[in-house]
XYZ file of C-alpha atoms in Angstrom:
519
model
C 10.537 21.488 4.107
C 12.030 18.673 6.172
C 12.468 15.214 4.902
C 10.376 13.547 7.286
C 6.983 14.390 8.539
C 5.786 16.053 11.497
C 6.839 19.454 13.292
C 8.869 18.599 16.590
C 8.815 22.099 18.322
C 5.029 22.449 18.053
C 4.864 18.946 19.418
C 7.222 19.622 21.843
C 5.210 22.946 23.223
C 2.109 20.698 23.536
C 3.842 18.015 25.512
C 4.608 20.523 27.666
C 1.257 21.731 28.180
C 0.349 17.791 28.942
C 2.494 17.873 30.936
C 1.821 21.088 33.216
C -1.894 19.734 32.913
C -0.904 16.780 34.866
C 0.702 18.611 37.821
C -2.134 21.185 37.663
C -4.456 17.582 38.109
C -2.204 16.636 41.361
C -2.855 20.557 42.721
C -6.468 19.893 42.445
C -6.312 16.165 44.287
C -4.639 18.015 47.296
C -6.955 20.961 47.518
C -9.526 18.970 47.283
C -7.963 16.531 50.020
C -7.606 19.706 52.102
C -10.645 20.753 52.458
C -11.833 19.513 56.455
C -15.327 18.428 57.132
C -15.089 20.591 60.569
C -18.803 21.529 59.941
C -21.825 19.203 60.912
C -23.683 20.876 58.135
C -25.647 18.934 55.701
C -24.833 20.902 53.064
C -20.849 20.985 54.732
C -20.606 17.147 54.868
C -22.508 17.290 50.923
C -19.415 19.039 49.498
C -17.133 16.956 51.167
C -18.177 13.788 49.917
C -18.572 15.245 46.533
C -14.600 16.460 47.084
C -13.758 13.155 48.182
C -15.479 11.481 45.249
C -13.718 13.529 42.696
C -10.472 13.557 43.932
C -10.836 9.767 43.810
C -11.831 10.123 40.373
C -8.890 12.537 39.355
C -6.336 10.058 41.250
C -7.283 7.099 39.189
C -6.946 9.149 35.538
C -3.687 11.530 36.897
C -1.656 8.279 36.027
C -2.771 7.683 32.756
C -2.634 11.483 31.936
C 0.808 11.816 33.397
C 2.613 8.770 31.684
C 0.573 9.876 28.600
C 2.130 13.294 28.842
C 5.677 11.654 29.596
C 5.476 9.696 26.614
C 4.790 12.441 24.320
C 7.484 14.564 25.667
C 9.925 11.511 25.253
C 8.648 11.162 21.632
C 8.656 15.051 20.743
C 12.648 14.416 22.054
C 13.344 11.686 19.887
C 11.581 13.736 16.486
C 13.666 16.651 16.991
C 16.291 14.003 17.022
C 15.295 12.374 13.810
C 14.581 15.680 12.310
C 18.024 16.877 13.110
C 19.738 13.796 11.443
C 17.780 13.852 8.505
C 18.352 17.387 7.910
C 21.944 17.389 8.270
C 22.076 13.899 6.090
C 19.838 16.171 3.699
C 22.305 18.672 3.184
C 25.046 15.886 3.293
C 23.161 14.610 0.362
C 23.012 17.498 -1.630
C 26.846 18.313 -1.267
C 27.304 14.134 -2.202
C 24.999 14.927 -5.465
C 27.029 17.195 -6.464
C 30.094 16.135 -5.682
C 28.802 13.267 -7.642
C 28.002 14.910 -10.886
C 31.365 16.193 -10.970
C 33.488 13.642 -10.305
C 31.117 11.627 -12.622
C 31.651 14.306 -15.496
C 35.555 14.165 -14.596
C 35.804 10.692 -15.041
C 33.431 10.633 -18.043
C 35.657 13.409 -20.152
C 39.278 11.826 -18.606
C 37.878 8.489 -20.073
C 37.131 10.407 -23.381
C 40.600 11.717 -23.744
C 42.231 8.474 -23.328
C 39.873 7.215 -25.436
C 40.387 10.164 -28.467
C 44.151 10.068 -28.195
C 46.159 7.753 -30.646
C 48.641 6.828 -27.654
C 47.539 8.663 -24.561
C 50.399 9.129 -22.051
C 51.111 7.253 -19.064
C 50.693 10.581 -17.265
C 47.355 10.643 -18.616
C 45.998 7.006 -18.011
C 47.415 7.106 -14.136
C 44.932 9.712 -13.849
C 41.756 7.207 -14.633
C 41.971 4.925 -11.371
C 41.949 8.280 -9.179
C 39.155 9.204 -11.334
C 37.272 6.100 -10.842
C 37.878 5.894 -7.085
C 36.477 9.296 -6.558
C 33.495 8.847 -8.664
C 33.063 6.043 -6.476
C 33.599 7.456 -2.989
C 30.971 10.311 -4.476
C 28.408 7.478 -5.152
C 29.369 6.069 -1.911
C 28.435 9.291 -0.241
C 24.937 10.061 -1.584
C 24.387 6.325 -0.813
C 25.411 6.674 3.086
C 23.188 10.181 3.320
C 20.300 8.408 1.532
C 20.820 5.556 4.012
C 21.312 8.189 7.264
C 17.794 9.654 5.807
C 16.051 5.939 6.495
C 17.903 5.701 9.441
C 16.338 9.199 10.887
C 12.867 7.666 9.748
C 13.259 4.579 11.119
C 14.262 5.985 14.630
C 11.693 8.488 14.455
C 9.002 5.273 13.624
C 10.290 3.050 16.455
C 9.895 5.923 18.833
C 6.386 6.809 18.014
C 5.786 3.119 18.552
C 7.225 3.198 22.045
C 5.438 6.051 22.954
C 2.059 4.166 21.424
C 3.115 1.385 23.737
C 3.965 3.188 26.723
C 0.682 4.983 26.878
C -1.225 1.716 26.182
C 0.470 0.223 29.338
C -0.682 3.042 31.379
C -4.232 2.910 30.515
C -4.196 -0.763 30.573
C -2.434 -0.240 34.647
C -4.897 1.208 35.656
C -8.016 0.259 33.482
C -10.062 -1.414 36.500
C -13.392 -0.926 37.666
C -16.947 -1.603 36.624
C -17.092 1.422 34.289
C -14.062 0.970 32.764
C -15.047 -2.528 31.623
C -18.549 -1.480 30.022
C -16.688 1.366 28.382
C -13.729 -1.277 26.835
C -16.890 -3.678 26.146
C -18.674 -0.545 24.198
C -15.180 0.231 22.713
C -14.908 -3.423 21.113
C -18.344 -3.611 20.151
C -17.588 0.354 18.056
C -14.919 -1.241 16.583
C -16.290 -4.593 15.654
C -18.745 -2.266 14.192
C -16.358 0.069 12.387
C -14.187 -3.126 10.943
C -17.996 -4.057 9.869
C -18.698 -1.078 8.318
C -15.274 -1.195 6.391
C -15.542 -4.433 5.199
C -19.308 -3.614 4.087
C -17.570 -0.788 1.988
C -14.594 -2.381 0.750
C -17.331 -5.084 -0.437
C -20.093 -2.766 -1.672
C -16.923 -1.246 -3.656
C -15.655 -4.224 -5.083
C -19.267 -5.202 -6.008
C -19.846 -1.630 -8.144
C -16.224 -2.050 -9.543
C -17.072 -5.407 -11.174
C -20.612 -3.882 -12.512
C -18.994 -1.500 -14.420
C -16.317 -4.006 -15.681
C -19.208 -6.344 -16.895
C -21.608 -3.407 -18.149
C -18.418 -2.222 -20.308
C -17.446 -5.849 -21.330
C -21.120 -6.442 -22.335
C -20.793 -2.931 -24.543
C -17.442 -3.989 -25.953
C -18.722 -7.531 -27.308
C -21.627 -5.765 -28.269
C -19.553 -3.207 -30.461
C -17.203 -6.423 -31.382
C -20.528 -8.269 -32.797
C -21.910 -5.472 -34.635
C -18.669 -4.961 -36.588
C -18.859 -8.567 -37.419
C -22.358 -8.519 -38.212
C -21.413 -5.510 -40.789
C -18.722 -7.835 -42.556
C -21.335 -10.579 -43.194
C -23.810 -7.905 -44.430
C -21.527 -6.459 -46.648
C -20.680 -9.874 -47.923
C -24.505 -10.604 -48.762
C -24.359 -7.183 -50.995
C -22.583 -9.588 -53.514
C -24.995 -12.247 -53.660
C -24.475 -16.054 -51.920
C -20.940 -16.481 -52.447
C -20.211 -13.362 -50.893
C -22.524 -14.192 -47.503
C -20.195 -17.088 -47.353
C -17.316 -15.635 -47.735
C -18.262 -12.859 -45.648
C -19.881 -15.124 -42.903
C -16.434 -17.152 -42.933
C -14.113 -13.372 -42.174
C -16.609 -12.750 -39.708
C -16.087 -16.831 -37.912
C -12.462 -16.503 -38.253
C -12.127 -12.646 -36.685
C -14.371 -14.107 -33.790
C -12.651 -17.000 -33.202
C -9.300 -15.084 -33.388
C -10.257 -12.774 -30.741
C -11.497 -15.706 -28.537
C -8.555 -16.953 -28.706
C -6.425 -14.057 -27.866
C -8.550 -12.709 -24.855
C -8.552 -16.697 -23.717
C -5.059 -17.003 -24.261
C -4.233 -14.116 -22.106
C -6.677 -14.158 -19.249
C -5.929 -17.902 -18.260
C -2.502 -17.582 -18.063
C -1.081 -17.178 -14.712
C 0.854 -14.178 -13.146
C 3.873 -13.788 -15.012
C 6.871 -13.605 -11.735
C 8.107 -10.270 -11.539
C 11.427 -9.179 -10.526
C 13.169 -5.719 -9.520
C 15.981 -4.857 -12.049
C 18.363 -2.002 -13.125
C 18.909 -1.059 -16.065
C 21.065 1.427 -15.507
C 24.059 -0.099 -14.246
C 26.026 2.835 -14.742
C 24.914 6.139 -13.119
C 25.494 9.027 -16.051
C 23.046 6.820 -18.414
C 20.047 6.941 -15.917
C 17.534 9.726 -17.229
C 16.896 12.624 -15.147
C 14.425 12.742 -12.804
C 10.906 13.630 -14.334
C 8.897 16.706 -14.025
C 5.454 17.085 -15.587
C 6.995 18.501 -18.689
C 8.879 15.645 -19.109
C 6.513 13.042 -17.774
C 5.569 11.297 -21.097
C 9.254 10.949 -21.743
C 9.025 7.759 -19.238
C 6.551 6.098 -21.949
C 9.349 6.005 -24.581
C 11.890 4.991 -22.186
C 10.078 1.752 -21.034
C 9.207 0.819 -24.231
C 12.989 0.848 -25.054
C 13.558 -0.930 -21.731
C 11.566 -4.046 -22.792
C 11.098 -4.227 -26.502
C 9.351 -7.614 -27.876
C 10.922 -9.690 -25.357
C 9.852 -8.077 -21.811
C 7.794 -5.623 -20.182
C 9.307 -3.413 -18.401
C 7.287 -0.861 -15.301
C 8.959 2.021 -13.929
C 7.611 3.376 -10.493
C 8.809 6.803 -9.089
C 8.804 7.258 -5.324
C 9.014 11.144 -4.158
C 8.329 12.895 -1.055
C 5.002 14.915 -1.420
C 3.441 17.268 1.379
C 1.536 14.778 3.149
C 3.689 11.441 2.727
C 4.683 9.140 -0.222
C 3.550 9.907 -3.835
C 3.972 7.307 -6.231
C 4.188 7.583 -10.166
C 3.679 4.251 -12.333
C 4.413 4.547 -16.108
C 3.488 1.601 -17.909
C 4.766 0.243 -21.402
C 2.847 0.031 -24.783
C 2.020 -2.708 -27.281
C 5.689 -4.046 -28.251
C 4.303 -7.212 -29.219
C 2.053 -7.823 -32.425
C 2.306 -11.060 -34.069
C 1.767 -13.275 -30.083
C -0.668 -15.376 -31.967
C 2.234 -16.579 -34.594
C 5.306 -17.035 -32.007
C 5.116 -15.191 -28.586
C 8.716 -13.367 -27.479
C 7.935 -13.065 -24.327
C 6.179 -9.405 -23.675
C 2.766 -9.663 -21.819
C 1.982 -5.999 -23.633
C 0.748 -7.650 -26.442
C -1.655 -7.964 -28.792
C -3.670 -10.653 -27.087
C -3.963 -8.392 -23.531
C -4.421 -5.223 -25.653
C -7.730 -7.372 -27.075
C -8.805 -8.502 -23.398
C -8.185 -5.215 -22.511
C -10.599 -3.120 -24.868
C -13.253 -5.959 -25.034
C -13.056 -7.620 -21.770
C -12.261 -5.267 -18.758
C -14.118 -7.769 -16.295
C -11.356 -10.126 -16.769
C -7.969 -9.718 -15.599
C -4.878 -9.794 -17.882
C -1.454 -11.162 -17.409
C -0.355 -7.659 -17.698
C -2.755 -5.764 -15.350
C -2.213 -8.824 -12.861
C 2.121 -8.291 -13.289
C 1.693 -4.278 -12.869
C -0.215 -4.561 -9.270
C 2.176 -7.663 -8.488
C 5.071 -4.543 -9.116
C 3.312 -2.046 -7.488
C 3.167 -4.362 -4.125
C 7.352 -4.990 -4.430
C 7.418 -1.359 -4.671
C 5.815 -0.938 -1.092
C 2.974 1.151 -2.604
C 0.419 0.926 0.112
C -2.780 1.019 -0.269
C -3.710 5.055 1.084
C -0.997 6.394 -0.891
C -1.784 8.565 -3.567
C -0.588 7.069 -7.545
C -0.260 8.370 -10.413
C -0.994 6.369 -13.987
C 1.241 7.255 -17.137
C 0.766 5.520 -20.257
C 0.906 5.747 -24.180
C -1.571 3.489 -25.955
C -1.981 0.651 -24.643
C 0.043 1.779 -21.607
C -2.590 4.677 -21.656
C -5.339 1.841 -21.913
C -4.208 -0.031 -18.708
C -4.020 3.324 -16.561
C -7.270 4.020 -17.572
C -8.500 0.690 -16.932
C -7.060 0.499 -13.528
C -8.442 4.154 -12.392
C -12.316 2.567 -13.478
C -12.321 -1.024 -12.200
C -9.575 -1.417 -9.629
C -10.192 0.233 -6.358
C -7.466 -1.357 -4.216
C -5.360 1.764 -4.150
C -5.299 5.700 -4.425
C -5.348 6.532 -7.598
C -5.146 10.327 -8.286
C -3.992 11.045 -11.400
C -4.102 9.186 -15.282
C -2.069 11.133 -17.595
C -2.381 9.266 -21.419
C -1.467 9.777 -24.727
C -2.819 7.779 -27.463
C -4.889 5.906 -25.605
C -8.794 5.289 -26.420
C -10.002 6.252 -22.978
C -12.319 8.209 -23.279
C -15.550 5.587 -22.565
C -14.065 4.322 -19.411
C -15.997 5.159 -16.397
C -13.051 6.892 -14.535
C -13.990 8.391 -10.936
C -14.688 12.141 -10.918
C -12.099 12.657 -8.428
C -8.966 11.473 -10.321
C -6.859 14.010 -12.343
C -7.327 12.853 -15.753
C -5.229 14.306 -18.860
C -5.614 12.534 -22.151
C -3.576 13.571 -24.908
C -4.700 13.513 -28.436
C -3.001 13.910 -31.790
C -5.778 14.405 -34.769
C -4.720 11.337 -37.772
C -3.802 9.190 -34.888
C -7.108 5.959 -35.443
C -5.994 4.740 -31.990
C -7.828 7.084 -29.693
C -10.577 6.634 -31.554
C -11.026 2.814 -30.869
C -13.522 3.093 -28.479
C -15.545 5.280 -31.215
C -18.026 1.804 -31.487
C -19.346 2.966 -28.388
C -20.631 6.537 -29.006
C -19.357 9.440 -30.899
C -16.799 10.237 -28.118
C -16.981 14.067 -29.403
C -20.143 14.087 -27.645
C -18.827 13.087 -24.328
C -18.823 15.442 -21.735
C -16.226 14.726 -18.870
C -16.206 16.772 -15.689
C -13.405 19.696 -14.533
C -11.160 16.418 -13.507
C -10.980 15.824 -17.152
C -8.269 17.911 -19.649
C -8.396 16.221 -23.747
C -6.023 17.921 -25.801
C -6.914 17.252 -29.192
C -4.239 19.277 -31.764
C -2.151 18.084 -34.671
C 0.996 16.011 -34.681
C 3.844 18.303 -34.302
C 4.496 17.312 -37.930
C 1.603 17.032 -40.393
C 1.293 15.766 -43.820
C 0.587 19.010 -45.749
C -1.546 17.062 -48.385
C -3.400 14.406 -46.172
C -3.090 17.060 -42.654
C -2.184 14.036 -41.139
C 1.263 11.927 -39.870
C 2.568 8.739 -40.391
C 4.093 9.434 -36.977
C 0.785 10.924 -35.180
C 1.010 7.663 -32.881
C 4.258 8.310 -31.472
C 5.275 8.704 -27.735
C 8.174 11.269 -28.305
C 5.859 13.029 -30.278
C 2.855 12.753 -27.769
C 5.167 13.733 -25.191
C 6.549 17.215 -26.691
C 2.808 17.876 -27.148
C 2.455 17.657 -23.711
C 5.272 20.082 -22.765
C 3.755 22.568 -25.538
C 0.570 22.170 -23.568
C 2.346 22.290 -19.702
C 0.585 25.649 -19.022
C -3.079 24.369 -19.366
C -2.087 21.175 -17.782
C -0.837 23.086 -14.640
C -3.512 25.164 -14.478
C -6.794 22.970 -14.570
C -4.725 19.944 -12.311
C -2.980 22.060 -9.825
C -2.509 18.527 -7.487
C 0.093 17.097 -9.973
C 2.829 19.009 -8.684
C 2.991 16.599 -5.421
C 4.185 13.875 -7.578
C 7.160 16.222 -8.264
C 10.118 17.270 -6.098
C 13.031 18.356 -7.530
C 14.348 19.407 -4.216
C 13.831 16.413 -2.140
C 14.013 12.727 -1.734
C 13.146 10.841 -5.236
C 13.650 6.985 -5.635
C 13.116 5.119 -8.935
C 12.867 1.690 -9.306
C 12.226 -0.743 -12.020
C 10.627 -4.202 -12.457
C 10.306 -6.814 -15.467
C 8.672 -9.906 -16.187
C 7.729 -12.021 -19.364
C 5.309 -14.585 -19.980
């Protein structure tokens, strides 16, 4: 499969079928135009006039079906151009790859010699400059065929806008008449009409969205009062001083998660920024695959720590265009209500979060803000990755945010399960039995009970390591762990969400790209 879209010799056959329409159009004109009214007939001088009054007809639209045809042929040119570059920088790319990898390995073990010897030889240490320079040149390479790849797709975008061009001039040449302004008048008015119609969906959509937000926040205070309501009634169990004492848990656990959803929500966006951690090529991870999707969740954890939070958005080249992965970070923070680091994946937005979905967080607000930087456009398809409250927000966004194309949520450890998530997104929710976190969302419903459509895989199976007395883990709520479940489970995975493989190309073009912020 070619690196860029579109198949140049099947365009390239049709333009030349435009373009023997249009001379087959000029035939017609003349044998019409031939035709000699030598016949005082009425029915004679009929068909004449009805010649001469479509030959007129065909004149006016040959021009605007030959320059269309002309511009098409032009622009199937110029993609068998682009396609030819970007092939040939494709297979430049995959020599420079590995040309990389080697000279990056010969460097790496040449450095670890000099390193391991007590007095390496000057024969030796002459050797590490060469080394460097060529693991250079080799990085230098994949860069230039990565940047002869954009190139292709740029030239085979600005030709496709010439060609849009050129065949608006023609119509617009020779758009005249009575006829032709009614139909441009009707045109307008269809697409005042369709813009209309878009912006009544795009409403509508954003009206539902923010019903289910406030139905669920409603059900989440709910839940959060009841609890509350328990503590106080357990307190009057033990007479008047414990209905104080019980009333004043219950005051300070309210007014404690006031504060942390308020704390959060008000803030403003935190300013995000690209970054690379990864400064030197051999530590970047390898590019994911599904089996090795949850790895991500461990890695930007690591990334940001208490101090930052830390996105990581994968950009491959699926069968119909862009497909973007976002994994998102966990809790890092816990104690933001006694001295906050930094990190907006807190405590205080994992509370908004889980009780208040109808407001925005800092962090939700910071993910989109990364997502735009990333040039994820609005029709292109995303996937969600999370673990806990990484999990949480990809959930979240899938249910209340409709401003992109979200396909796929793949979480582990995550209380999901309650969140109104459309029945068209791929949703895989990973489980491990002892772990209290997925179970979170327990206060609204027994989420045993819940039946979620075909979109919809839960794997619910012990931690890969179990307490043989309690059958439970200390580590049941840990991404490594969470994500070697998944690859134990890849099979089933595959098999009920066949669509996840376009998020993955191990053979083609794959960016990754990073971006931080802190409150």
């Amino acid at each position: 499969m070619s690196v860029l879209p579109g198949r140049p010799a099947e365009l390239t056959s049709r333009a030349a079928d435009l373009v023997s329409s249009a001379e087959v159009i000029l035939d017609v004109i003349q044998e019409l135009r031939g035709i000699v009214a030598d016949d005082e007939g009425k029915a004679v001088q009929a068909l004449y006039e009805q010649n001469d009054e479509i030959s007129s007809q065909l004149e006016r639209i040959h021009p605007r079906y030959k320059s269309t045809a002309d511009a098409i042929t032009e622009y199937a040119v110029a993609l068998t151009a682009a396609h030819d570059d970007a092939e040939r920088a494709e297979d430049d790319l995959d020599d420079a790859l590995l040309a990389q990898g080697r000279a990056d390995r010969a460097l790496a073990d040449l450095t670890d010699q000099v390193k391991t010897a007590d007095t390496p030889s000057p024969a030796l240490t002459d050797q590490v400059p060469g080394a460097q320079r060529a693991a250079d040149d080799a990085a230098a390479a994949v860069a230039s065929a990565r940047d002869r790849i954009d190139a292709a797709r740029e030239a085979m975008n600005e030709a496709a806008e010439a060609a849009i061009r050129r065949i608006d001039a023609a119509i617009d040449a020779t758009n005249e008449g009575f006829w032709d302004g009614v139909g441009d008048f009707f045109s307008d008015i269809g697409d005042f009409l369709a813009g209309v119609g878009e912006w009544i969906g795009d409403f509508l959509q954003g009206v539902v969205d923010l019903l289910k937000s406030i139905a669920d926040t409603i059900v989440a205070i709910l839940g959060a009062l009841v609890v509350l309501l328990l503590v106080v009634a357990i307190g009057a169990l033990f007479g008047t001083i414990g209905l104080i004492i019980g009333a004043v848990i219950a005051s300070v656990l309210a007014a404690f998660l006031i504060w942390s959803v308020l704390s959060d929500v008000t803030k403003s966006t935190p300013d995000v920024s690209r970054t690379d951690p990864y400064p030197h090529p051999e530590d970047r991870p390898q590019d994911p695959t599904l089996a090795t999707l949850l790895d991500g969740t461990g890695e930007v954890d690591s990334l940001g720590k208490e101090t930052d939070s830390v996105v990581k958005i994968t950009k491959v080249l699926g069968p119909d265009g862009w497909y973007y992965t976002v994994t998102l970070p966990s809790t890092q923070e816990w104690l933001s209500r006694f001295g906050d680091q930094g990190a907006v994946n807190d405590l205080d937005s994992n509370l908004a979060l889980m009780l208040t979905p109808a407001l925005q967080t800092q962090y939700e607000r910071a993910v989109l803000e990364a997502m735009g930087q990333a040039g994820v456009g609005p029709d292109d398809p995303v996937m969600l990755v999370g673990f806990s409250q990484g999990g949480i927000m990809a959930g979240h966004l899938a249910a209340y945010n409709s401003d992109y194309n979200w396909r796929a949520v793949v979480a582990s450890g995550a209380p999901i399960d309650h969140m109104p998530i459309p029945s068209d997104i791929d949703v895989v929710s990973v489980q491990h039995n002892g772990d209290p976190v997925p179970r979170l969302d327990a206060i609204a419903g027994d989420f045993d009970s819940i039946e979620h459509g075909p979109n919809w895989t839960s794997i619910r199976v012990d931690p890969p390591e179990p307490n043989p007395v309690l059958g439970i883990d200390a580590g049941a709520h840990n991404a490594d762990d969470y994500a070697g479940t998944l690859e134990q489970h890849l099979a089933q995975v595959q098999q009920n969400h066949p669509s996840l493989v376009n998020f993955f190309d191990e053979d083609g073009y794959v960016n990754t790209s990073y971006y931080h912020w802190t409150e």
